[in-house]
Every structure is written in structure tokens, then in C-alpha cells.
Short mmCIF file of C-alpha atoms (C1' of nucleotides) in Angstrom, two decimals:
data_model
loop_
_atom_site.label_atom_id
_atom_site.label_comp_id
_atom_site.label_asym_id
_atom_site.label_seq_id
_atom_site.Cartn_x
_atom_site.Cartn_y
_atom_site.Cartn_z
CA UNK N 1 -8.53 59.49 58.86
CA UNK N 2 -10.00 60.08 55.45
CA UNK N 3 -6.94 59.60 53.28
CA UNK N 4 -6.16 56.18 54.64
CA UNK N 5 -7.44 53.49 52.37
CA UNK N 6 -9.14 54.25 49.10
CA UNK N 7 -7.72 57.47 47.66
CA UNK N 8 -5.99 56.45 44.47
CA UNK N 9 -6.20 59.67 42.52
CA UNK N 10 -5.83 62.44 45.10
CA UNK N 11 -3.49 61.26 47.84
CA UNK N 12 -0.38 62.59 46.21
CA UNK N 13 2.75 63.03 48.28
CA UNK N 14 1.91 66.69 48.80
CA UNK N 15 2.50 68.36 45.50
CA UNK N 16 -0.65 69.98 44.15
CA UNK N 17 -3.62 70.86 46.31
CA UNK N 18 -6.29 68.25 45.94
CA UNK N 19 -9.97 68.82 46.49
CA UNK N 20 -9.84 68.29 50.20
CA UNK N 21 -7.09 70.83 50.61
CA UNK N 22 -8.82 73.38 48.44
CA UNK N 23 -11.96 72.93 50.46
CA UNK N 24 -10.13 73.58 53.69
CA UNK N 25 -8.53 76.68 52.28
CA UNK N 26 -11.81 78.03 50.97
CA UNK N 27 -13.52 77.24 54.24
CA UNK N 28 -10.96 79.26 56.14
CA UNK N 29 -11.17 82.20 53.81
CA UNK N 30 -14.93 82.42 53.70
CA UNK N 31 -15.33 81.72 57.38
CA UNK N 32 -12.93 84.58 58.04
CA UNK N 33 -15.20 86.88 56.08
CA UNK N 34 -18.63 85.71 57.05
CA UNK N 35 -18.45 83.67 60.21
CA UNK N 36 -20.08 80.33 60.65
CA UNK N 37 -23.68 81.06 59.85
CA UNK N 38 -22.62 83.55 57.21
CA UNK N 39 -20.74 80.91 55.25
CA UNK N 40 -22.68 78.39 53.22
CA UNK N 41 -21.52 75.10 51.82
CA UNK N 42 -22.36 76.33 48.37
CA UNK N 43 -20.17 79.38 48.69
CA UNK N 44 -17.28 77.34 50.01
CA UNK N 45 -17.48 74.60 47.45
CA UNK N 46 -17.90 77.08 44.64
CA UNK N 47 -14.83 78.97 45.81
CA UNK N 48 -12.96 75.69 45.95
CA UNK N 49 -14.05 74.81 42.45
CA UNK N 50 -15.97 71.74 43.44
CA UNK N 51 -19.42 70.73 44.59
CA UNK N 52 -21.32 70.41 47.80
CA UNK N 53 -21.34 66.67 47.48
CA UNK N 54 -17.58 66.50 47.41
CA UNK N 55 -17.39 68.47 50.61
CA UNK N 56 -19.88 66.24 52.32
CA UNK N 57 -18.04 63.23 51.03
CA UNK N 58 -14.76 64.38 52.57
CA UNK N 59 -16.00 65.84 55.81
CA UNK N 60 -19.51 64.54 56.32
CA UNK N 61 -21.07 67.84 57.34
CA UNK N 62 -20.59 71.55 57.31
CA UNK N 63 -19.61 71.69 60.93
CA UNK N 64 -17.05 68.91 60.56
CA UNK N 65 -15.49 70.73 57.63
CA UNK N 66 -15.28 73.92 59.63
CA UNK N 67 -13.76 72.15 62.57
CA UNK N 68 -11.09 70.60 60.39
CA UNK N 69 -10.27 73.94 58.82
CA UNK N 70 -10.13 75.77 62.11
CA UNK N 71 -7.86 73.26 63.76
CA UNK N 72 -5.64 73.18 60.72
CA UNK N 73 -5.12 76.90 60.89
CA UNK N 74 -5.12 77.55 64.62
CA UNK N 75 -2.86 74.82 65.90
CA UNK N 76 0.38 76.07 64.33
CA UNK N 77 -0.16 79.46 65.96
CA UNK N 78 -1.05 77.59 69.09
CA UNK N 79 2.25 75.74 69.06
CA UNK N 80 4.19 78.91 68.29
CA UNK N 81 2.86 80.53 71.42
CA UNK N 82 3.41 77.52 73.63
CA UNK N 83 6.99 77.29 72.45
CA UNK N 84 7.57 80.96 73.12
CA UNK N 85 6.12 80.68 76.58
CA UNK N 86 8.17 77.63 77.47
CA UNK N 87 11.26 79.32 76.16
CA UNK N 88 10.69 82.29 78.43
CA UNK N 89 10.20 80.06 81.44
CA UNK N 90 13.24 77.96 80.58
CA UNK N 91 15.41 81.02 80.06
CA UNK N 92 14.80 82.52 83.48
CA UNK N 93 13.50 81.02 86.70
CA UNK N 94 11.72 84.26 87.39
CA UNK N 95 10.89 85.92 84.10
CA UNK N 96 9.51 89.42 83.87
CA UNK N 97 5.81 89.93 83.36
CA UNK N 98 6.62 91.70 80.11
CA UNK N 99 8.51 88.71 78.78
CA UNK N 100 5.65 86.34 79.58
CA UNK N 101 3.01 88.63 78.14
CA UNK N 102 5.19 89.17 75.09
CA UNK N 103 5.49 85.46 74.50
CA UNK N 104 1.76 85.25 74.72
CA UNK N 105 0.95 88.13 72.39
CA UNK N 106 3.79 88.39 69.91
CA UNK N 107 3.17 85.21 67.91
CA UNK N 108 -0.33 86.40 67.10
CA UNK N 109 1.05 89.57 65.60
CA UNK N 110 3.70 87.66 63.73
CA UNK N 111 1.21 85.31 62.16
CA UNK N 112 -1.01 88.21 61.25
CA UNK N 113 1.90 90.03 59.66
CA UNK N 114 2.96 86.92 57.79
CA UNK N 115 -0.47 86.23 56.37
CA UNK N 116 -1.04 89.87 55.47
CA UNK N 117 0.80 89.29 52.21
CA UNK N 118 -1.23 86.32 51.02
CA UNK N 119 -4.51 88.14 51.05
CA UNK N 120 -6.60 88.72 54.09
CA UNK N 121 -7.03 85.09 54.92
CA UNK N 122 -5.47 85.32 58.35
CA UNK N 123 -6.65 88.78 59.24
CA UNK N 124 -10.32 88.35 59.83
CA UNK N 125 -9.80 84.70 60.57
CA UNK N 126 -8.30 85.23 63.99
CA UNK N 127 -11.03 87.70 64.84
CA UNK N 128 -13.72 85.30 63.77
CA UNK N 129 -12.18 82.42 65.59
CA UNK N 130 -11.95 84.43 68.75
CA UNK N 131 -15.29 86.14 68.58
CA UNK N 132 -17.69 83.76 66.91
CA UNK N 133 -20.27 82.89 69.55
CA UNK N 134 -21.47 79.80 67.74
CA UNK N 135 -21.23 76.73 69.88
CA UNK N 136 -19.12 74.67 67.51
CA UNK N 137 -16.60 77.43 67.01
CA UNK N 138 -16.56 78.18 70.70
CA UNK N 139 -15.80 74.55 71.41
CA UNK N 140 -12.91 74.49 68.99
CA UNK N 141 -11.61 77.72 70.41
CA UNK N 142 -11.62 76.24 73.87
CA UNK N 143 -9.97 73.02 72.76
CA UNK N 144 -7.25 74.78 70.85
CA UNK N 145 -6.49 77.68 73.16
CA UNK N 146 -6.88 76.13 76.56
CA UNK N 147 -3.38 74.58 76.53
CA UNK N 148 -1.90 77.96 75.64
CA UNK N 149 -3.81 79.66 78.37
CA UNK N 150 -2.68 77.09 80.88
CA UNK N 151 0.90 77.51 79.76
CA UNK N 152 0.51 81.25 80.06
CA UNK N 153 -0.86 80.99 83.56
CA UNK N 154 2.04 78.79 84.57
CA UNK N 155 4.57 81.25 83.19
CA UNK N 156 2.73 84.13 84.80
CA UNK N 157 2.81 82.39 88.15
CA UNK N 158 6.58 82.11 87.75
CA UNK N 159 6.82 85.81 87.07
CA UNK N 160 4.61 86.65 90.04
CA UNK N 161 5.64 84.43 92.96
CA UNK N 162 3.29 84.57 95.90
CA UNK N 163 0.38 85.85 93.88
CA UNK N 164 -2.86 83.93 94.14
CA UNK N 165 -3.85 81.62 91.34
CA UNK N 166 -7.14 83.40 90.77
CA UNK N 167 -5.31 86.66 90.30
CA UNK N 168 -3.07 84.98 87.77
CA UNK N 169 -6.09 83.52 86.03
CA UNK N 170 -7.73 86.92 85.88
CA UNK N 171 -4.59 88.37 84.37
CA UNK N 172 -4.64 85.68 81.73
CA UNK N 173 -8.24 86.33 80.90
CA UNK N 174 -7.69 90.03 80.54
CA UNK N 175 -4.67 89.38 78.35
CA UNK N 176 -6.94 87.44 76.07
CA UNK N 177 -9.37 90.34 76.24
CA UNK N 178 -6.76 92.71 74.90
CA UNK N 179 -5.72 90.18 72.33
CA UNK N 180 -9.24 89.73 71.11
CA UNK N 181 -9.79 93.41 70.73
CA UNK N 182 -6.54 93.92 68.93
CA UNK N 183 -7.28 91.12 66.58
CA UNK N 184 -10.85 92.14 65.93
CA UNK N 185 -10.50 95.87 65.73
CA UNK N 186 -8.45 95.92 62.58
CA UNK N 187 -10.80 94.19 60.25
CA UNK N 188 -13.91 92.47 61.47
CA UNK N 189 -15.54 94.42 64.20
CA UNK N 190 -16.44 98.02 63.72
CA UNK N 191 -15.65 98.48 60.07
CA UNK N 192 -13.15 101.08 61.15
CA UNK N 193 -9.62 100.96 59.91
CA UNK N 194 -7.95 102.14 63.05
CA UNK N 195 -4.21 102.57 63.16
CA UNK N 196 -2.37 99.58 64.52
CA UNK N 197 -0.18 100.47 67.47
CA UNK N 198 3.02 98.51 67.96
CA UNK N 199 3.00 95.29 69.89
CA UNK N 200 4.97 96.76 72.75
CA UNK N 201 2.16 99.13 73.59
CA UNK N 202 -0.18 96.23 74.18
CA UNK N 203 2.43 94.35 76.13
CA UNK N 204 3.08 97.38 78.32
CA UNK N 205 -0.63 97.83 78.90
CA UNK N 206 -1.26 94.23 79.84
CA UNK N 207 1.86 93.86 81.98
CA UNK N 208 1.06 96.98 83.96
CA UNK N 209 -2.49 95.83 84.43
CA UNK N 210 -1.42 92.43 85.66
CA UNK N 211 1.05 94.01 88.07
CA UNK N 212 -1.72 96.20 89.42
CA UNK N 213 -3.82 93.12 90.07
CA UNK N 214 -0.89 91.40 91.75
CA UNK N 215 -0.09 94.36 93.95
CA UNK N 216 -3.64 94.76 95.13
CA UNK N 217 -4.98 91.24 95.61
CA UNK N 218 -7.71 92.72 97.76
CA UNK N 219 -9.44 93.97 94.65
CA UNK N 220 -9.21 90.62 92.96
CA UNK N 221 -10.54 88.49 95.76
CA UNK N 222 -13.39 90.56 97.12
CA UNK N 223 -14.00 94.25 97.26
CA UNK N 224 -17.23 95.33 98.93
CA UNK N 225 -15.83 98.74 99.83
CA UNK N 226 -15.09 101.99 98.02
CA UNK N 227 -18.46 102.55 96.47
CA UNK N 228 -18.47 106.31 95.96
CA UNK N 229 -15.32 107.51 97.64
CA UNK N 230 -15.14 110.62 95.55
CA UNK E 1 -42.55 107.39 64.45
CA UNK E 2 -44.78 104.38 63.99
CA UNK E 3 -47.35 105.00 66.68
CA UNK E 4 -48.21 108.46 65.45
CA UNK E 5 -51.38 108.45 63.43
CA UNK E 6 -53.39 105.33 62.86
CA UNK E 7 -53.08 103.12 65.91
CA UNK E 8 -56.53 103.04 67.46
CA UNK E 9 -56.39 99.71 69.28
CA UNK E 10 -52.81 99.38 70.50
CA UNK E 11 -51.48 102.84 71.30
CA UNK E 12 -52.49 102.77 74.91
CA UNK E 13 -50.95 105.23 77.36
CA UNK E 14 -48.37 102.59 78.33
CA UNK E 15 -50.28 100.05 80.33
CA UNK E 16 -50.11 96.60 78.74
CA UNK E 17 -47.48 95.50 76.22
CA UNK E 18 -48.87 95.66 72.74
CA UNK E 19 -47.64 93.65 69.80
CA UNK E 20 -44.86 96.02 68.93
CA UNK E 21 -43.51 95.98 72.44
CA UNK E 22 -43.68 92.21 72.69
CA UNK E 23 -41.85 91.95 69.39
CA UNK E 24 -39.05 94.17 70.64
CA UNK E 25 -38.75 92.17 73.83
CA UNK E 26 -38.66 88.87 71.98
CA UNK E 27 -36.16 90.24 69.49
CA UNK E 28 -33.82 91.23 72.29
CA UNK E 29 -34.11 87.92 74.06
CA UNK E 30 -33.61 85.73 71.01
CA UNK E 31 -30.88 87.93 69.60
CA UNK E 32 -29.09 87.63 72.92
CA UNK E 33 -29.17 83.86 72.57
CA UNK E 34 -28.57 83.34 68.90
CA UNK E 35 -27.08 86.43 67.40
CA UNK E 36 -28.34 88.06 64.24
CA UNK E 37 -28.15 85.24 61.74
CA UNK E 38 -29.12 82.77 64.42
CA UNK E 39 -32.41 84.50 65.06
CA UNK E 40 -35.21 84.14 62.56
CA UNK E 41 -38.33 86.20 62.18
CA UNK E 42 -40.35 83.07 62.75
CA UNK E 43 -38.74 82.40 66.08
CA UNK E 44 -39.13 85.98 67.22
CA UNK E 45 -42.73 86.37 66.16
CA UNK E 46 -43.65 83.00 67.59
CA UNK E 47 -42.06 83.94 70.90
CA UNK E 48 -43.97 87.20 70.81
CA UNK E 49 -47.20 85.38 70.12
CA UNK E 50 -47.81 86.96 66.76
CA UNK E 51 -46.95 86.44 63.13
CA UNK E 52 -44.20 87.39 60.75
CA UNK E 53 -46.50 89.75 58.91
CA UNK E 54 -47.16 91.77 62.03
CA UNK E 55 -43.45 92.21 62.56
CA UNK E 56 -42.92 93.32 59.01
CA UNK E 57 -45.87 95.64 59.32
CA UNK E 58 -44.41 97.36 62.35
CA UNK E 59 -40.75 97.43 61.40
CA UNK E 60 -40.56 96.72 57.69
CA UNK E 61 -37.75 94.23 57.82
CA UNK E 62 -35.82 91.95 60.09
CA UNK E 63 -32.86 94.29 60.28
CA UNK E 64 -35.02 97.29 61.11
CA UNK E 65 -36.66 95.36 63.91
CA UNK E 66 -33.30 94.36 65.29
CA UNK E 67 -32.03 97.91 65.10
CA UNK E 68 -35.04 99.20 66.99
CA UNK E 69 -34.62 96.57 69.68
CA UNK E 70 -30.91 97.17 70.04
CA UNK E 71 -31.25 100.91 70.35
CA UNK E 72 -34.10 100.55 72.79
CA UNK E 73 -31.97 98.44 75.07
CA UNK E 74 -28.54 100.01 74.63
CA UNK E 75 -29.29 103.70 74.83
CA UNK E 76 -30.31 103.83 78.50
CA UNK E 77 -27.02 102.20 79.43
CA UNK E 78 -25.36 104.59 77.07
CA UNK E 79 -26.82 107.59 78.86
CA UNK E 80 -25.95 106.17 82.26
CA UNK E 81 -22.32 106.03 81.29
CA UNK E 82 -22.23 109.45 79.71
CA UNK E 83 -23.76 110.95 82.83
CA UNK E 84 -21.25 109.21 85.06
CA UNK E 85 -18.37 110.42 82.92
CA UNK E 86 -19.59 113.98 82.88
CA UNK E 87 -20.09 113.89 86.60
CA UNK E 88 -16.51 112.79 87.14
CA UNK E 89 -15.20 115.57 84.94
CA UNK E 90 -17.43 118.14 86.57
CA UNK E 91 -16.43 117.06 90.04
CA UNK E 92 -12.72 117.48 89.55
CA UNK E 93 -10.71 119.47 87.00
CA UNK E 94 -8.12 116.71 87.03
CA UNK E 95 -9.85 113.45 87.93
CA UNK E 96 -7.95 110.27 88.62
CA UNK E 97 -7.63 107.66 85.94
CA UNK E 98 -9.45 105.24 88.21
CA UNK E 99 -12.41 107.57 88.54
CA UNK E 100 -12.69 107.98 84.79
CA UNK E 101 -12.34 104.29 84.09
CA UNK E 102 -14.81 103.53 86.85
CA UNK E 103 -17.38 105.84 85.33
CA UNK E 104 -16.84 104.04 82.06
CA UNK E 105 -17.09 100.49 83.38
CA UNK E 106 -19.34 100.60 86.42
CA UNK E 107 -22.68 101.30 84.72
CA UNK E 108 -22.25 98.18 82.62
CA UNK E 109 -21.94 96.06 85.70
CA UNK E 110 -24.86 97.79 87.33
CA UNK E 111 -27.14 97.16 84.40
CA UNK E 112 -26.02 93.55 84.23
CA UNK E 113 -26.70 93.09 87.91
CA UNK E 114 -30.09 94.71 87.57
CA UNK E 115 -31.19 92.55 84.66
CA UNK E 116 -29.85 89.38 86.24
CA UNK E 117 -33.10 88.98 88.11
CA UNK E 118 -35.44 89.20 85.15
CA UNK E 119 -34.02 86.21 83.36
CA UNK E 120 -30.94 86.24 81.24
CA UNK E 121 -32.21 88.85 78.85
CA UNK E 122 -29.47 91.35 79.53
CA UNK E 123 -26.66 88.93 80.13
CA UNK E 124 -25.95 87.53 76.73
CA UNK E 125 -27.38 90.60 75.13
CA UNK E 126 -24.46 92.84 75.91
CA UNK E 127 -22.06 90.20 74.75
CA UNK E 128 -23.88 89.77 71.48
CA UNK E 129 -24.17 93.48 70.93
CA UNK E 130 -20.47 93.91 71.49
CA UNK E 131 -19.27 90.88 69.62
CA UNK E 132 -21.62 90.32 66.75
CA UNK E 133 -19.59 90.88 63.59
CA UNK E 134 -22.62 91.39 61.42
CA UNK E 135 -22.55 94.71 59.63
CA UNK E 136 -25.91 95.98 60.82
CA UNK E 137 -25.13 95.20 64.44
CA UNK E 138 -21.70 96.66 64.09
CA UNK E 139 -23.20 99.85 62.74
CA UNK E 140 -25.61 100.16 65.61
CA UNK E 141 -22.83 99.47 68.04
CA UNK E 142 -20.83 102.26 66.55
CA UNK E 143 -23.73 104.69 66.51
CA UNK E 144 -24.68 104.00 70.09
CA UNK E 145 -21.29 103.71 71.68
CA UNK E 146 -19.28 106.31 69.84
CA UNK E 147 -20.59 109.21 71.93
CA UNK E 148 -19.66 107.34 75.09
CA UNK E 149 -16.23 106.59 73.78
CA UNK E 150 -15.71 110.20 72.85
CA UNK E 151 -16.84 111.31 76.27
CA UNK E 152 -14.50 108.78 77.80
CA UNK E 153 -11.57 110.03 75.77
CA UNK E 154 -12.29 113.58 76.82
CA UNK E 155 -12.38 112.63 80.47
CA UNK E 156 -9.25 110.56 80.08
CA UNK E 157 -7.45 113.49 78.52
CA UNK E 158 -8.40 115.51 81.59
CA UNK E 159 -6.94 112.85 83.83
CA UNK E 160 -3.77 112.64 81.76
CA UNK E 161 -2.69 116.16 80.84
CA UNK E 162 0.09 116.30 78.35
CA UNK E 163 -0.51 112.82 77.02
CA UNK E 164 -0.97 112.47 73.28
CA UNK E 165 -4.43 111.99 71.89
CA UNK E 166 -3.52 108.73 70.20
CA UNK E 167 -2.33 107.33 73.49
CA UNK E 168 -5.61 108.37 75.04
CA UNK E 169 -7.47 106.79 72.16
CA UNK E 170 -5.55 103.57 72.58
CA UNK E 171 -6.37 103.55 76.26
CA UNK E 172 -10.02 103.93 75.44
CA UNK E 173 -9.91 101.09 72.95
CA UNK E 174 -8.26 98.77 75.41
CA UNK E 175 -10.79 99.72 78.05
CA UNK E 176 -13.45 98.58 75.67
CA UNK E 177 -11.44 95.42 75.11
CA UNK E 178 -11.57 94.59 78.78
CA UNK E 179 -15.21 95.51 78.91
CA UNK E 180 -16.03 93.23 76.02
CA UNK E 181 -14.28 90.31 77.56
CA UNK E 182 -15.90 90.85 80.91
CA UNK E 183 -19.28 91.05 79.35
CA UNK E 184 -18.80 88.09 77.06
CA UNK E 185 -17.02 85.72 79.35
CA UNK E 186 -19.89 85.16 81.71
CA UNK E 187 -22.41 83.76 79.33
CA UNK E 188 -21.87 83.84 75.62
CA UNK E 189 -18.29 83.08 74.79
CA UNK E 190 -16.69 79.88 75.90
CA UNK E 191 -19.53 78.18 77.63
CA UNK E 192 -17.53 78.45 80.81
CA UNK E 193 -19.09 79.79 83.93
CA UNK E 194 -16.06 81.59 85.25
CA UNK E 195 -16.20 83.43 88.55
CA UNK E 196 -16.92 87.11 88.24
CA UNK E 197 -14.26 89.24 89.89
CA UNK E 198 -15.31 92.54 91.43
CA UNK E 199 -15.50 95.63 89.32
CA UNK E 200 -12.56 97.22 91.07
CA UNK E 201 -10.21 94.56 89.76
CA UNK E 202 -11.05 95.49 86.20
CA UNK E 203 -10.77 99.17 86.99
CA UNK E 204 -7.39 98.67 88.59
CA UNK E 205 -6.20 96.64 85.62
CA UNK E 206 -7.32 99.16 83.04
CA UNK E 207 -6.15 102.20 84.96
CA UNK E 208 -2.69 100.74 85.46
CA UNK E 209 -2.51 99.79 81.81
CA UNK E 210 -3.47 103.26 80.69
CA UNK E 211 -0.91 104.81 83.02
CA UNK E 212 1.73 102.55 81.56
CA UNK E 213 0.83 103.77 78.08
CA UNK E 214 0.94 107.36 79.26
CA UNK E 215 4.28 106.99 80.98
CA UNK E 216 5.88 105.37 77.96
CA UNK E 217 4.53 107.20 74.93
CA UNK E 218 7.44 105.84 72.98
CA UNK E 219 5.75 102.47 72.85
CA UNK E 220 2.48 103.94 71.70
CA UNK E 221 3.79 106.08 68.90
CA UNK E 222 6.36 103.83 67.26
CA UNK E 223 8.57 101.09 68.58
CA UNK E 224 10.90 99.54 66.06
CA UNK E 225 13.38 98.48 68.73
CA UNK E 226 13.60 95.76 71.36
CA UNK E 227 13.05 92.81 69.11
CA UNK E 228 14.72 89.99 71.00
CA UNK E 229 16.53 91.73 73.80
CA UNK E 230 16.47 88.68 76.00
"C1'" DG G 1 -53.69 95.91 63.00
"C1'" DT G 2 -53.44 91.14 62.51
"C1'" DC G 3 -53.99 87.12 60.37
"C1'" DT G 4 -53.57 82.98 56.59
"C1'" DA G 5 -51.58 81.81 52.50
"C1'" DT G 6 -48.11 82.22 49.37
"C1'" DA G 7 -44.09 83.82 46.51
"C1'" DT G 8 -39.29 83.30 45.97
"C1'" DG G 9 -34.94 82.12 47.29
"C1'" DT G 10 -31.52 79.60 50.12
"C1'" DT G 11 -29.87 76.23 53.07
"C1'" DG G 12 -27.58 71.46 54.37
"C1'" DA G 13 -27.60 66.94 52.99
"C1'" DT G 14 -28.51 62.93 49.92
"C1'" DA G 15 -29.33 59.58 45.65
"C1'" DG G 16 -27.50 57.85 41.97
"C1'" DA G 17 -24.96 58.14 37.47
"C1'" DC G 18 -20.24 57.97 35.96
"C1'" DG C 1 -13.82 60.48 44.08
"C1'" DT C 2 -16.70 63.72 41.76
"C1'" DC C 3 -20.47 65.19 39.56
"C1'" DT C 4 -25.79 66.56 38.45
"C1'" DA C 5 -30.24 66.51 40.13
"C1'" DT C 6 -33.10 66.64 43.84
"C1'" DC C 7 -35.20 66.71 48.59
"C1'" DA C 8 -37.17 68.74 52.61
"C1'" DA C 9 -36.77 72.41 55.45
"C1'" DC C 10 -35.97 76.90 56.35
"C1'" DA C 11 -35.37 81.93 55.33
"C1'" DT C 12 -37.46 86.88 54.35
"C1'" DA C 13 -40.97 89.28 52.56
"C1'" DT C 14 -45.54 90.18 50.46
"C1'" DA C 15 -50.75 89.85 48.98
"C1'" DG C 16 -55.05 89.95 50.32
"C1'" DA C 17 -58.95 88.62 53.48
"C1'" DC C 18 -60.95 90.26 57.72
#
DNA sequence: GTCTATATGTTGATAGAC
DNA sequence: GTCTATCAACATATAGAC
């Protein structure tokens, strides 16, 4: 909505990165390193080789610029996961839990592996996007990931016929939990450079956990018993 | 180490909260709401009914004050969990995975339930402590929680004889993953007020996941196969 | 020990020249 | 469209009176 009318010198057909594009790229990179409050307009615009005024001209505010950058980067991954999930559901009327969980988790690893070559843009970025507690980021995260989560729940319900919807929802949430930790524990969180286990380990963990929830719905719904049954 | 020598008017035997105590309390509360960069000395000292100078007099810097507050709040929980883990190990030479995971997770829920009455001090706090990517917070988190994690790994190794240490370590990491999400998803993360499933659901999920890792060490060590075996 | 006042730097956003 | 110069507000930290 900004490159509509009066952009005579920068609205090329897509050849060289103009100022707006450079700003988005720099925003992503610096946000990935420092989070929202840890990233200043000055740092971003300096990294983009322009000025604060240019950024405010194109986006209006710091938050708007961040939102644009986050959506730009997160939605392709978003679509990748939705496609994978729909493919699993379309391929089998009753897919395995592993297949569904794999469709949910694998694209994240693929994108991380792909962006590992072009610097660490995408590494910390996913962690920041998932973990930043700032309200604006949290809102974007919800907007972008809620369709995926819904798609995941639908696929999971297919894989687990007869299981309650709240159990399915809990399984989805805990899948995200594992995903978040995976994504954060390699770069942003503890400063540790832990070894990265293969994707299948995480899929096996999550699938077994979800099956445990499905097999014991009593624990999911309400469990006042078994306090100290040692 | 600050109330040792020259504190004639505020080092009471523990009756009324002095300035230092009020500062720690306010630091915890505001940090729980806004994170590290989102919490200023001005806001903290104003909430504590004192001035920035007093805070710097007692703690020296913003980061030092935060560190003191974090340790003050996190270490009791820390000890609770270590005790529970040691009790499980002492009670049975080969405890169940559920018992070990329960000892790891339950104290967190207990502390959250206990602090739910005294305002939302402890609710967001755990989430912030676990999720804040700031270096100083991350360092404290590591210092405080590493002993617990080590204790948990030891107990888990008891419950899973013959399982590789890296598999055990992965199980511990993913337990923390679930814990983080549980703790963050009720207040700080998405702004959603999701229903809180019982503790046993999380224990069942984690225990089953860990067993899956233990039963298939092939996936934990290295898994170059099974790319698209659909 | 605690305060007021201040030093020094940074932030996000804007005004106006070009 | 992009820049330089600037604003007002905020940050952490310190100096010195009391």
C-alpha cells in the first residue's frame, strides 16, 4: 500500500533492493539478534544504509516496520507448513500421528537449514519471533501462526479419531512447546551451543506424548487423584 | 553482603520491609510484566516508593538489582525441585519415568498455585525468567537451573538404565520445553487465557516422549534416513 | 541511608531543505 | 524519496546536600 502511486525512482520491477527492502532485511536481522526493545531505529537504518527519516517515511513507526518485516519473513514458512499438513491429510484419511507432527515440525527445520548459509538471519529470528513477549510481536505471532495451529489440530483430529478436542488442542500446544525450545535452544536462549538432534527425535517425542494424552483422556480432562501414590 | 556493617536504621531483625526489600519486590513484579528492557529503574524505584539513587546505592546497577531479585525468587523453587528429585531417587533404586518427571514439574505448579493468591507476581515471573533472551537473565537462568537439570538427568538415568546420556539429556531439554510453554502460556505469551490442564497430563506427555526417545535411540543419535517415506 | 539535582547518552519521531 | 538537524522524552548512573 506504499508503492502504489508516487514512487518514481524506487519501484523497479524487482531488480535491485531499494530502500524499503533493505530496511525490511535489516529489521529482520537486527530483530533476530536483539529482540524488539533491543533493536533501535538508528541501528536498523544504519545497517540498511539509510536514515531514520526514511524508515518512518516508509513505515510510519518502528512497530509498523517490525510488523511488516515479521510478516514478510514468517508467512512463507507459515504456508509451507500449512501445505505440508494439508498434503498429509489429503494423502490418507487417517494419517499417523508421526506424519502429522512431521508436517508440523519439518518445515521449520528446513527453513532453518536453508537460511543457515546466508548468515544467521533465520536462526535467531524464529526464536525471537516465538519467544518475544512484547505485545506487538505476540500479536503478529498469533495472527501468523494461528491458521497453522488450526490446520494442525484438524490433521491431528484425523489421526486420532474419537479423541476429545481439548486433548487434541493440548497436543498442539505441547508440539509448539517443543518447537519453541528447539528453535530457541540453538542460538538465542541460554548461550549454549548444544548439539542439534535430528528432526525425527523430536517427532518421535511429540508423537509419543500426544498418543499418551489420547490414551489417557482422564489425565487431560480432570485429574484430582494420584497425589503421592509412591 | 550488603547488610553487614553500616546499616543502623534498616537492618531490623526481619519485621517490616525496608527499602532494599521493597526494591526487590518491585523489581520482581515489574520484571514479570515488562521483561528486562521493558523495566526501568524509574518505574521500579517509584513502585517501591523510593528513588533511583537508593537502588543504585543498594545494588550498584540495574542488572545487579535484577540478578538479586531473580535469585531471591528462583532459588527456593530450585531447592524444592532438587529435594523432590532426590527423594524420588532415594525412594527407589529404579524409579519410574513418571515419578522423575513429576518431581521435576510438580514444584513449578505448586509455586504457581501458591503465588496465584498474592497477585500475579509469580505468574508472569516464571515465564519471563524462562523466556527472556537478555544475556544477564539468561545467565542467571543457567546458574540457577543447571543444578536442577543435572539432578534431573541423574534421576532420569536411574529410571532408564542402559539409555545413552545424550538421549537422557535430550529428554531433559524437552521436559524443560514443555515446562516453559506451560509456564508461559497462561499469562505472558500470546495474550490468550487458555485453560490449564492438570499436571498429570504434562507428566504423561513428557514421560511418554522420553520413553519413545529411549526405545528408539537410533533417532536420537543420528537419523539420515526416512526422508519422504510416505 | 535517602534524597534532589544533574551529567551524559539514547530513544522514537518530526520539520524542513533538497 | 531521502537527507540533516532537531525535539522532547526517556534511559542509567553519579555528585553532593542532609
